[in-house]
Amino acid sequence: IGHKGSVLRDAGTAARVEAEQLLGARVYIENKVKVDPNWQRRGHALDRLGL
């Protein structure tokens, strides 16, 4: 996600700009992040995401 969400914010901004150019209209994109504090200990956590 990056320091203070910087990578997530930049990805969202880039996606919004591209969508606005494609659609020719203003676009609102909402990013939601769900945290699993033990994701590193659970082998299946990344499998569920296809990683």
PQR file with spaces between the fields and no chain letter, atoms N, CA, C, O and H, PARSE charges and radii, in Angstrom:
ATOM       1  N    ILE     1       0.839   -1.177    0.000 -0.4000 1.5000
ATOM       2  CA   ILE     1       0.000    0.000    0.000 -0.0000 2.0000
ATOM       3  C    ILE     1       0.885    1.242    0.000  0.5500 1.7000
ATOM       4  O    ILE     1       0.471    2.309   -0.453 -0.5500 1.4000
ATOM       5  N    GLY     2       2.079    1.096    0.500 -0.4000 1.5000
ATOM       6  CA   GLY     2       3.001    2.222    0.514 -0.0000 2.0000
ATOM       7  C    GLY     2       2.913    3.025    1.796  0.5500 1.7000
ATOM       8  O    GLY     2       1.987    2.861    2.592 -0.5500 1.4000
ATOM       9  H    GLY     2       2.415    0.229    0.868  0.4000 1.0000
ATOM      10  N    HIS     3       3.879    3.885    1.980 -0.4000 1.5000
ATOM      11  CA   HIS     3       3.938    4.727    3.169 -0.0000 2.0000
ATOM      12  C    HIS     3       2.719    5.640    3.213  0.5500 1.7000
ATOM      13  O    HIS     3       2.499    6.440    2.304 -0.5500 1.4000
ATOM      14  H    HIS     3       4.631    4.019    1.334  0.4000 1.0000
ATOM      15  N    LYS     4       1.934    5.512    4.272 -0.4000 1.5000
ATOM      16  CA   LYS     4       0.702    6.291    4.463 -0.0000 2.0000
ATOM      17  C    LYS     4      -0.257    6.162    3.276  0.5500 1.7000
ATOM      18  O    LYS     4      -1.001    7.094    2.967 -0.5500 1.4000
ATOM      19  H    LYS     4       2.113    4.862    5.010  0.4000 1.0000
ATOM      20  N    GLY     5      -0.234    5.005    2.616 -0.4000 1.5000
ATOM      21  CA   GLY     5      -1.172    4.738    1.530 -0.0000 2.0000
ATOM      22  C    GLY     5      -0.817    5.401    0.216  0.5500 1.7000
ATOM      23  O    GLY     5      -1.669    5.509   -0.665 -0.5500 1.4000
ATOM      24  H    GLY     5       0.370    4.248    2.867  0.4000 1.0000
ATOM      25  N    SER     6       0.418    5.846    0.063 -0.4000 1.5000
ATOM      26  CA   SER     6       0.798    6.606   -1.129 -0.0000 2.0000
ATOM      27  C    SER     6       0.675    5.799   -2.421  0.5500 1.7000
ATOM      28  O    SER     6       0.230    6.336   -3.435 -0.5500 1.4000
ATOM      29  H    SER     6       1.110    5.757    0.779  0.4000 1.0000
ATOM      30  N    VAL     7       1.054    4.540   -2.406 -0.4000 1.5000
ATOM      31  CA   VAL     7       0.968    3.721   -3.617 -0.0000 2.0000
ATOM      32  C    VAL     7      -0.490    3.467   -3.981  0.5500 1.7000
ATOM      33  O    VAL     7      -0.866    3.539   -5.151 -0.5500 1.4000
ATOM      34  H    VAL     7       1.416    4.103   -1.582  0.4000 1.0000
ATOM      35  N    LEU     8      -1.304    3.172   -2.981 -0.4000 1.5000
ATOM      36  CA   LEU     8      -2.729    2.954   -3.219 -0.0000 2.0000
ATOM      37  C    LEU     8      -3.381    4.225   -3.750  0.5500 1.7000
ATOM      38  O    LEU     8      -4.181    4.170   -4.684 -0.5500 1.4000
ATOM      39  H    LEU     8      -0.999    3.114   -2.031  0.4000 1.0000
ATOM      40  N    ARG     9      -3.045    5.367   -3.161 -0.4000 1.5000
ATOM      41  CA   ARG     9      -3.596    6.651   -3.606 -0.0000 2.0000
ATOM      42  C    ARG     9      -3.193    6.935   -5.055  0.5500 1.7000
ATOM      43  O    ARG     9      -4.029    7.343   -5.861 -0.5500 1.4000
ATOM      44  H    ARG     9      -2.395    5.412   -2.402  0.4000 1.0000
ATOM      45  N    ASP    10      -1.928    6.723   -5.384 -0.4000 1.5000
ATOM      46  CA   ASP    10      -1.451    6.986   -6.741 -0.0000 2.0000
ATOM      47  C    ASP    10      -2.115    6.061   -7.758  0.5500 1.7000
ATOM      48  O    ASP    10      -2.448    6.487   -8.864 -0.5500 1.4000
ATOM      49  H    ASP    10      -1.249    6.392   -4.729  0.4000 1.0000
ATOM      50  N    ALA    11      -2.308    4.797   -7.383 -0.4000 1.5000
ATOM      51  CA   ALA    11      -2.982    3.855   -8.283 -0.0000 2.0000
ATOM      52  C    ALA    11      -4.426    4.272   -8.505  0.5500 1.7000
ATOM      53  O    ALA    11      -4.927    4.205   -9.627 -0.5500 1.4000
ATOM      54  H    ALA    11      -2.038    4.452   -6.484  0.4000 1.0000
ATOM      55  N    GLY    12      -5.100    4.702   -7.446 -0.4000 1.5000
ATOM      56  CA   GLY    12      -6.481    5.160   -7.566 -0.0000 2.0000
ATOM      57  C    GLY    12      -6.596    6.403   -8.422  0.5500 1.7000
ATOM      58  O    GLY    12      -7.523    6.525   -9.223 -0.5500 1.4000
ATOM      59  H    GLY    12      -4.694    4.757   -6.534  0.4000 1.0000
ATOM      60  N    THR    13      -5.663    7.325   -8.259 -0.4000 1.5000
ATOM      61  CA   THR    13      -5.667    8.550   -9.056 -0.0000 2.0000
ATOM      62  C    THR    13      -5.445    8.232  -10.527  0.5500 1.7000
ATOM      63  O    THR    13      -6.144    8.763  -11.391 -0.5500 1.4000
ATOM      64  H    THR    13      -4.911    7.226   -7.608  0.4000 1.0000
ATOM      65  N    ALA    14      -4.483    7.374  -10.815 -0.4000 1.5000
ATOM      66  CA   ALA    14      -4.209    7.000  -12.205 -0.0000 2.0000
ATOM      67  C    ALA    14      -5.413    6.303  -12.830  0.5500 1.7000
ATOM      68  O    ALA    14      -5.743    6.559  -13.988 -0.5500 1.4000
ATOM      69  H    ALA    14      -3.916    6.942  -10.114  0.4000 1.0000
ATOM      70  N    ALA    15      -6.068    5.429  -12.076 -0.4000 1.5000
ATOM      71  CA   ALA    15      -7.255    4.731  -12.584 -0.0000 2.0000
ATOM      72  C    ALA    15      -8.384    5.717  -12.850  0.5500 1.7000
ATOM      73  O    ALA    15      -9.086    5.601  -13.854 -0.5500 1.4000
ATOM      74  H    ALA    15      -5.799    5.222  -11.136  0.4000 1.0000
ATOM      75  N    ARG    16      -8.562    6.684  -11.961 -0.4000 1.5000
ATOM      76  CA   ARG    16      -9.624    7.681  -12.133 -0.0000 2.0000
ATOM      77  C    ARG    16      -9.373    8.535  -13.367  0.5500 1.7000
ATOM      78  O    ARG    16     -10.289    8.768  -14.155 -0.5500 1.4000
ATOM      79  H    ARG    16      -7.992    6.779  -11.145  0.4000 1.0000
ATOM      80  N    VAL    17      -8.147    9.000  -13.542 -0.4000 1.5000
ATOM      81  CA   VAL    17      -7.808    9.836  -14.698 -0.0000 2.0000
ATOM      82  C    VAL    17      -8.040    9.067  -15.994  0.5500 1.7000
ATOM      83  O    VAL    17      -8.611    9.603  -16.943 -0.5500 1.4000
ATOM      84  H    VAL    17      -7.402    8.810  -12.902  0.4000 1.0000
ATOM      85  N    GLU    18      -7.601    7.818  -16.033 -0.4000 1.5000
ATOM      86  CA   GLU    18      -7.779    7.009  -17.242 -0.0000 2.0000
ATOM      87  C    GLU    18      -9.257    6.752  -17.524  0.5500 1.7000
ATOM      88  O    GLU    18      -9.688    6.822  -18.675 -0.5500 1.4000
ATOM      89  H    GLU    18      -7.137    7.383  -15.261  0.4000 1.0000
ATOM      90  N    ALA    19     -10.030    6.458  -16.489 -0.4000 1.5000
ATOM      91  CA   ALA    19     -11.465    6.214  -16.662 -0.0000 2.0000
ATOM      92  C    ALA    19     -12.173    7.481  -17.134  0.5500 1.7000
ATOM      93  O    ALA    19     -13.065    7.412  -17.979 -0.5500 1.4000
ATOM      94  H    ALA    19      -9.679    6.401  -15.554  0.4000 1.0000
ATOM      95  N    GLU    20     -11.784    8.634  -16.596 -0.4000 1.5000
ATOM      96  CA   GLU    20     -12.398    9.894  -17.015 -0.0000 2.0000
ATOM      97  C    GLU    20     -12.099   10.197  -18.475  0.5500 1.7000
ATOM      98  O    GLU    20     -12.965   10.685  -19.201 -0.5500 1.4000
ATOM      99  H    GLU    20     -11.059    8.690  -15.909  0.4000 1.0000
ATOM     100  N    GLN    21     -10.879    9.910  -18.907 -0.4000 1.5000
ATOM     101  CA   GLN    21     -10.525   10.120  -20.311 -0.0000 2.0000
ATOM     102  C    GLN    21     -11.304    9.172  -21.212  0.5500 1.7000
ATOM     103  O    GLN    21     -11.769    9.565  -22.282 -0.5500 1.4000
ATOM     104  H    GLN    21     -10.176    9.513  -18.318  0.4000 1.0000
ATOM     105  N    LEU    22     -11.442    7.942  -20.784 -0.4000 1.5000
ATOM     106  CA   LEU    22     -12.154    6.936  -21.568 -0.0000 2.0000
ATOM     107  C    LEU    22     -13.641    7.259  -21.682  0.5500 1.7000
ATOM     108  O    LEU    22     -14.230    7.120  -22.754 -0.5500 1.4000
ATOM     109  H    LEU    22     -11.064    7.623  -19.915  0.4000 1.0000
ATOM     110  N    LEU    23     -14.244    7.688  -20.577 -0.4000 1.5000
ATOM     111  CA   LEU    23     -15.683    7.926  -20.534 -0.0000 2.0000
ATOM     112  C    LEU    23     -16.076    9.359  -20.883  0.5500 1.7000
ATOM     113  O    LEU    23     -17.227    9.622  -21.234 -0.5500 1.4000
ATOM     114  H    LEU    23     -13.765    7.801  -19.706  0.4000 1.0000
ATOM     115  N    GLY    24     -15.137   10.272  -20.789 -0.4000 1.5000
ATOM     116  CA   GLY    24     -15.448   11.671  -21.056 -0.0000 2.0000
ATOM     117  C    GLY    24     -16.335   12.290  -19.993  0.5500 1.7000
ATOM     118  O    GLY    24     -17.095   13.215  -20.278 -0.5500 1.4000
ATOM     119  H    GLY    24     -14.203   10.060  -20.504  0.4000 1.0000
ATOM     120  N    ALA    25     -16.244   11.790  -18.774 -0.4000 1.5000
ATOM     121  CA   ALA    25     -17.070   12.288  -17.671 -0.0000 2.0000
ATOM     122  C    ALA    25     -16.286   12.143  -16.372  0.5500 1.7000
ATOM     123  O    ALA    25     -15.305   11.403  -16.300 -0.5500 1.4000
ATOM     124  H    ALA    25     -15.627   11.038  -18.543  0.4000 1.0000
ATOM     125  N    ARG    26     -16.735   12.862  -15.350 -0.4000 1.5000
ATOM     126  CA   ARG    26     -16.110   12.747  -14.037 -0.0000 2.0000
ATOM     127  C    ARG    26     -16.397   11.364  -13.457  0.5500 1.7000
ATOM     128  O    ARG    26     -17.491   10.825  -13.628 -0.5500 1.4000
ATOM     129  H    ARG    26     -17.532   13.464  -15.408  0.4000 1.0000
ATOM     130  N    VAL    27     -15.414   10.800  -12.775 -0.4000 1.5000
ATOM     131  CA   VAL    27     -15.536    9.462  -12.207 -0.0000 2.0000
ATOM     132  C    VAL    27     -15.092    9.511  -10.749  0.5500 1.7000
ATOM     133  O    VAL    27     -14.119   10.182  -10.407 -0.5500 1.4000
ATOM     134  H    VAL    27     -14.526   11.238  -12.636  0.4000 1.0000
ATOM     135  N    TYR    28     -15.815    8.795   -9.899 -0.4000 1.5000
ATOM     136  CA   TYR    28     -15.433    8.648   -8.497 -0.0000 2.0000
ATOM     137  C    TYR    28     -15.078    7.190   -8.263  0.5500 1.7000
ATOM     138  O    TYR    28     -15.885    6.299   -8.530 -0.5500 1.4000
ATOM     139  H    TYR    28     -16.605    8.250  -10.177  0.4000 1.0000
ATOM     140  N    ILE    29     -13.886    6.948   -7.771 -0.4000 1.5000
ATOM     141  CA   ILE    29     -13.441    5.590   -7.458 -0.0000 2.0000
ATOM     142  C    ILE    29     -13.168    5.518   -5.960  0.5500 1.7000
ATOM     143  O    ILE    29     -12.437    6.342   -5.411 -0.5500 1.4000
ATOM     144  H    ILE    29     -13.231    7.672   -7.554  0.4000 1.0000
ATOM     145  N    GLU    30     -13.756    4.537   -5.317 -0.4000 1.5000
ATOM     146  CA   GLU    30     -13.555    4.343   -3.885 -0.0000 2.0000
ATOM     147  C    GLU    30     -12.716    3.090   -3.673  0.5500 1.7000
ATOM     148  O    GLU    30     -13.078    2.007   -4.132 -0.5500 1.4000
ATOM     149  H    GLU    30     -14.350    3.867   -5.764  0.4000 1.0000
ATOM     150  N    ASN    31     -11.607    3.240   -2.983 -0.4000 1.5000
ATOM     151  CA   ASN    31     -10.742    2.108   -2.656 -0.0000 2.0000
ATOM     152  C    ASN    31     -11.020    1.673   -1.231  0.5500 1.7000
ATOM     153  O    ASN    31     -11.076    2.496   -0.317 -0.5500 1.4000
ATOM     154  H    ASN    31     -11.313    4.120   -2.610  0.4000 1.0000
ATOM     155  N    LYS    32     -11.191    0.382   -1.051 -0.4000 1.5000
ATOM     156  CA   LYS    32     -11.385   -0.153    0.293 -0.0000 2.0000
ATOM     157  C    LYS    32     -10.301   -1.190    0.551  0.5500 1.7000
ATOM     158  O    LYS    32      -9.968   -1.996   -0.317 -0.5500 1.4000
ATOM     159  H    LYS    32     -11.145   -0.286   -1.794  0.4000 1.0000
ATOM     160  N    VAL    33      -9.766   -1.151    1.749 -0.4000 1.5000
ATOM     161  CA   VAL    33      -8.714   -2.088    2.142 -0.0000 2.0000
ATOM     162  C    VAL    33      -9.166   -2.800    3.403  0.5500 1.7000
ATOM     163  O    VAL    33      -9.533   -2.165    4.391 -0.5500 1.4000
ATOM     164  H    VAL    33     -10.037   -0.497    2.455  0.4000 1.0000
ATOM     165  N    LYS    34      -9.135   -4.113    3.362 -0.4000 1.5000
ATOM     166  CA   LYS    34      -9.462   -4.908    4.539 -0.0000 2.0000
ATOM     167  C    LYS    34      -8.166   -5.550    5.022  0.5500 1.7000
ATOM     168  O    LYS    34      -7.460   -6.202    4.252 -0.5500 1.4000
ATOM     169  H    LYS    34      -8.836   -4.629    2.559  0.4000 1.0000
ATOM     170  N    VAL    35      -7.869   -5.363    6.275 -0.4000 1.5000
ATOM     171  CA   VAL    35      -6.604   -5.831    6.830 -0.0000 2.0000
ATOM     172  C    VAL    35      -6.804   -7.155    7.551  0.5500 1.7000
ATOM     173  O    VAL    35      -7.717   -7.302    8.363 -0.5500 1.4000
ATOM     174  H    VAL    35      -8.442   -4.833    6.900  0.4000 1.0000
ATOM     175  N    ASP    36      -5.947   -8.106    7.245 -0.4000 1.5000
ATOM     176  CA   ASP    36      -5.883   -9.365    7.976 -0.0000 2.0000
ATOM     177  C    ASP    36      -4.546   -9.355    8.707  0.5500 1.7000
ATOM     178  O    ASP    36      -3.507   -9.590    8.091 -0.5500 1.4000
ATOM     179  H    ASP    36      -5.205   -7.985    6.585  0.4000 1.0000
ATOM     180  N    PRO    37      -4.557   -9.087   10.003 -0.5600 1.5000
ATOM     181  CA   PRO    37      -3.296   -8.924   10.726  0.2800 2.0000
ATOM     182  C    PRO    37      -2.388  -10.153   10.698  0.5500 1.7000
ATOM     183  O    PRO    37      -1.182  -10.023   10.907 -0.5500 1.4000
ATOM     184  N    ASN    38      -2.927  -11.316   10.451 -0.4000 1.5000
ATOM     185  CA   ASN    38      -2.118  -12.543   10.450 -0.0000 2.0000
ATOM     186  C    ASN    38      -1.933  -13.126    9.057  0.5500 1.7000
ATOM     187  O    ASN    38      -1.709  -14.329    8.922 -0.5500 1.4000
ATOM     188  H    ASN    38      -3.907  -11.421   10.281  0.4000 1.0000
ATOM     189  N    TRP    39      -2.020  -12.302    8.020 -0.4000 1.5000
ATOM     190  CA   TRP    39      -1.979  -12.823    6.663 -0.0000 2.0000
ATOM     191  C    TRP    39      -0.686  -13.566    6.352  0.5500 1.7000
ATOM     192  O    TRP    39      -0.695  -14.509    5.561 -0.5500 1.4000
ATOM     193  H    TRP    39      -2.201  -11.325    8.129  0.4000 1.0000
ATOM     194  N    GLN    40       0.417  -13.161    6.954 -0.4000 1.5000
ATOM     195  CA   GLN    40       1.689  -13.812    6.667 -0.0000 2.0000
ATOM     196  C    GLN    40       1.764  -15.208    7.262  0.5500 1.7000
ATOM     197  O    GLN    40       2.526  -16.043    6.775 -0.5500 1.4000
ATOM     198  H    GLN    40       0.425  -12.395    7.596  0.4000 1.0000
ATOM     199  N    ARG    41       1.000  -15.474    8.292 -0.4000 1.5000
ATOM     200  CA   ARG    41       1.022  -16.781    8.948 -0.0000 2.0000
ATOM     201  C    ARG    41       0.055  -17.760    8.305  0.5500 1.7000
ATOM     202  O    ARG    41       0.119  -18.962    8.561 -0.5500 1.4000
ATOM     203  H    ARG    41       0.381  -14.796    8.688  0.4000 1.0000
ATOM     204  N    ARG    42      -0.824  -17.256    7.485 -0.4000 1.5000
ATOM     205  CA   ARG    42      -1.826  -18.108    6.843 -0.0000 2.0000
ATOM     206  C    ARG    42      -1.443  -18.328    5.385  0.5500 1.7000
ATOM     207  O    ARG    42      -1.539  -17.417    4.564 -0.5500 1.4000
ATOM     208  H    ARG    42      -0.876  -16.279    7.277  0.4000 1.0000
ATOM     209  N    GLY    43      -1.014  -19.534    5.076 -0.4000 1.5000
ATOM     210  CA   GLY    43      -0.603  -19.840    3.711 -0.0000 2.0000
ATOM     211  C    GLY    43      -1.712  -19.667    2.699  0.5500 1.7000
ATOM     212  O    GLY    43      -1.453  -19.303    1.551 -0.5500 1.4000
ATOM     213  H    GLY    43      -0.936  -20.275    5.743  0.4000 1.0000
ATOM     214  N    HIS    44      -2.944  -19.921    3.106 -0.4000 1.5000
ATOM     215  CA   HIS    44      -4.061  -19.839    2.166 -0.0000 2.0000
ATOM     216  C    HIS    44      -4.514  -18.406    1.906  0.5500 1.7000
ATOM     217  O    HIS    44      -5.293  -18.170    0.983 -0.5500 1.4000
ATOM     218  H    HIS    44      -3.154  -20.216    4.038  0.4000 1.0000
ATOM     219  N    ALA    45      -4.045  -17.451    2.696 -0.4000 1.5000
ATOM     220  CA   ALA    45      -4.473  -16.058    2.521 -0.0000 2.0000
ATOM     221  C    ALA    45      -4.076  -15.537    1.144  0.5500 1.7000
ATOM     222  O    ALA    45      -4.879  -14.878    0.482 -0.5500 1.4000
ATOM     223  H    ALA    45      -3.412  -17.643    3.446  0.4000 1.0000
ATOM     224  N    LEU    46      -2.866  -15.817    0.708 -0.4000 1.5000
ATOM     225  CA   LEU    46      -2.428  -15.382   -0.619 -0.0000 2.0000
ATOM     226  C    LEU    46      -3.026  -16.251   -1.710  0.5500 1.7000
ATOM     227  O    LEU    46      -3.280  -15.766   -2.812 -0.5500 1.4000
ATOM     228  H    LEU    46      -2.214  -16.352    1.246  0.4000 1.0000
ATOM     229  N    ASP    47      -3.256  -17.527   -1.424 -0.4000 1.5000
ATOM     230  CA   ASP    47      -3.889  -18.412   -2.404 -0.0000 2.0000
ATOM     231  C    ASP    47      -5.276  -17.914   -2.772  0.5500 1.7000
ATOM     232  O    ASP    47      -5.676  -17.982   -3.935 -0.5500 1.4000
ATOM     233  H    ASP    47      -3.049  -17.921   -0.528  0.4000 1.0000
ATOM     234  N    ARG    48      -6.009  -17.414   -1.790 -0.4000 1.5000
ATOM     235  CA   ARG    48      -7.363  -16.904   -2.042 -0.0000 2.0000
ATOM     236  C    ARG    48      -7.348  -15.719   -2.996  0.5500 1.7000
ATOM     237  O    ARG    48      -8.317  -15.478   -3.717 -0.5500 1.4000
ATOM     238  H    ARG    48      -5.684  -17.358   -0.846  0.4000 1.0000
ATOM     239  N    LEU    49      -6.242  -14.982   -2.997 -0.4000 1.5000
ATOM     240  CA   LEU    49      -6.114  -13.826   -3.879 -0.0000 2.0000
ATOM     241  C    LEU    49      -5.518  -14.197   -5.231  0.5500 1.7000
ATOM     242  O    LEU    49      -5.398  -13.352   -6.118 -0.5500 1.4000
ATOM     243  H    LEU    49      -5.455  -15.177   -2.412  0.4000 1.0000
ATOM     244  N    GLY    50      -5.151  -15.450   -5.381 -0.4000 1.5000
ATOM     245  CA   GLY    50      -4.557  -15.897   -6.634 -0.0000 2.0000
ATOM     246  C    GLY    50      -3.077  -15.553   -6.737  0.5500 1.7000
ATOM     247  O    GLY    50      -2.532  -15.465   -7.837 -0.5500 1.4000
ATOM     248  H    GLY    50      -5.248  -16.136   -4.660  0.4000 1.0000
ATOM     249  N    LEU    51      -2.431  -15.360   -5.601 -0.4000 1.5000
ATOM     250  CA   LEU    51      -1.002  -15.009   -5.603 -0.0000 2.0000
ATOM     251  C    LEU    51      -0.163  -16.161   -5.113  0.5500 1.7000
ATOM     252  O    LEU    51       1.061  -16.049   -5.047 -0.5500 1.4000
ATOM     253  H    LEU    51      -2.873  -15.431   -4.707  0.4000 1.0000
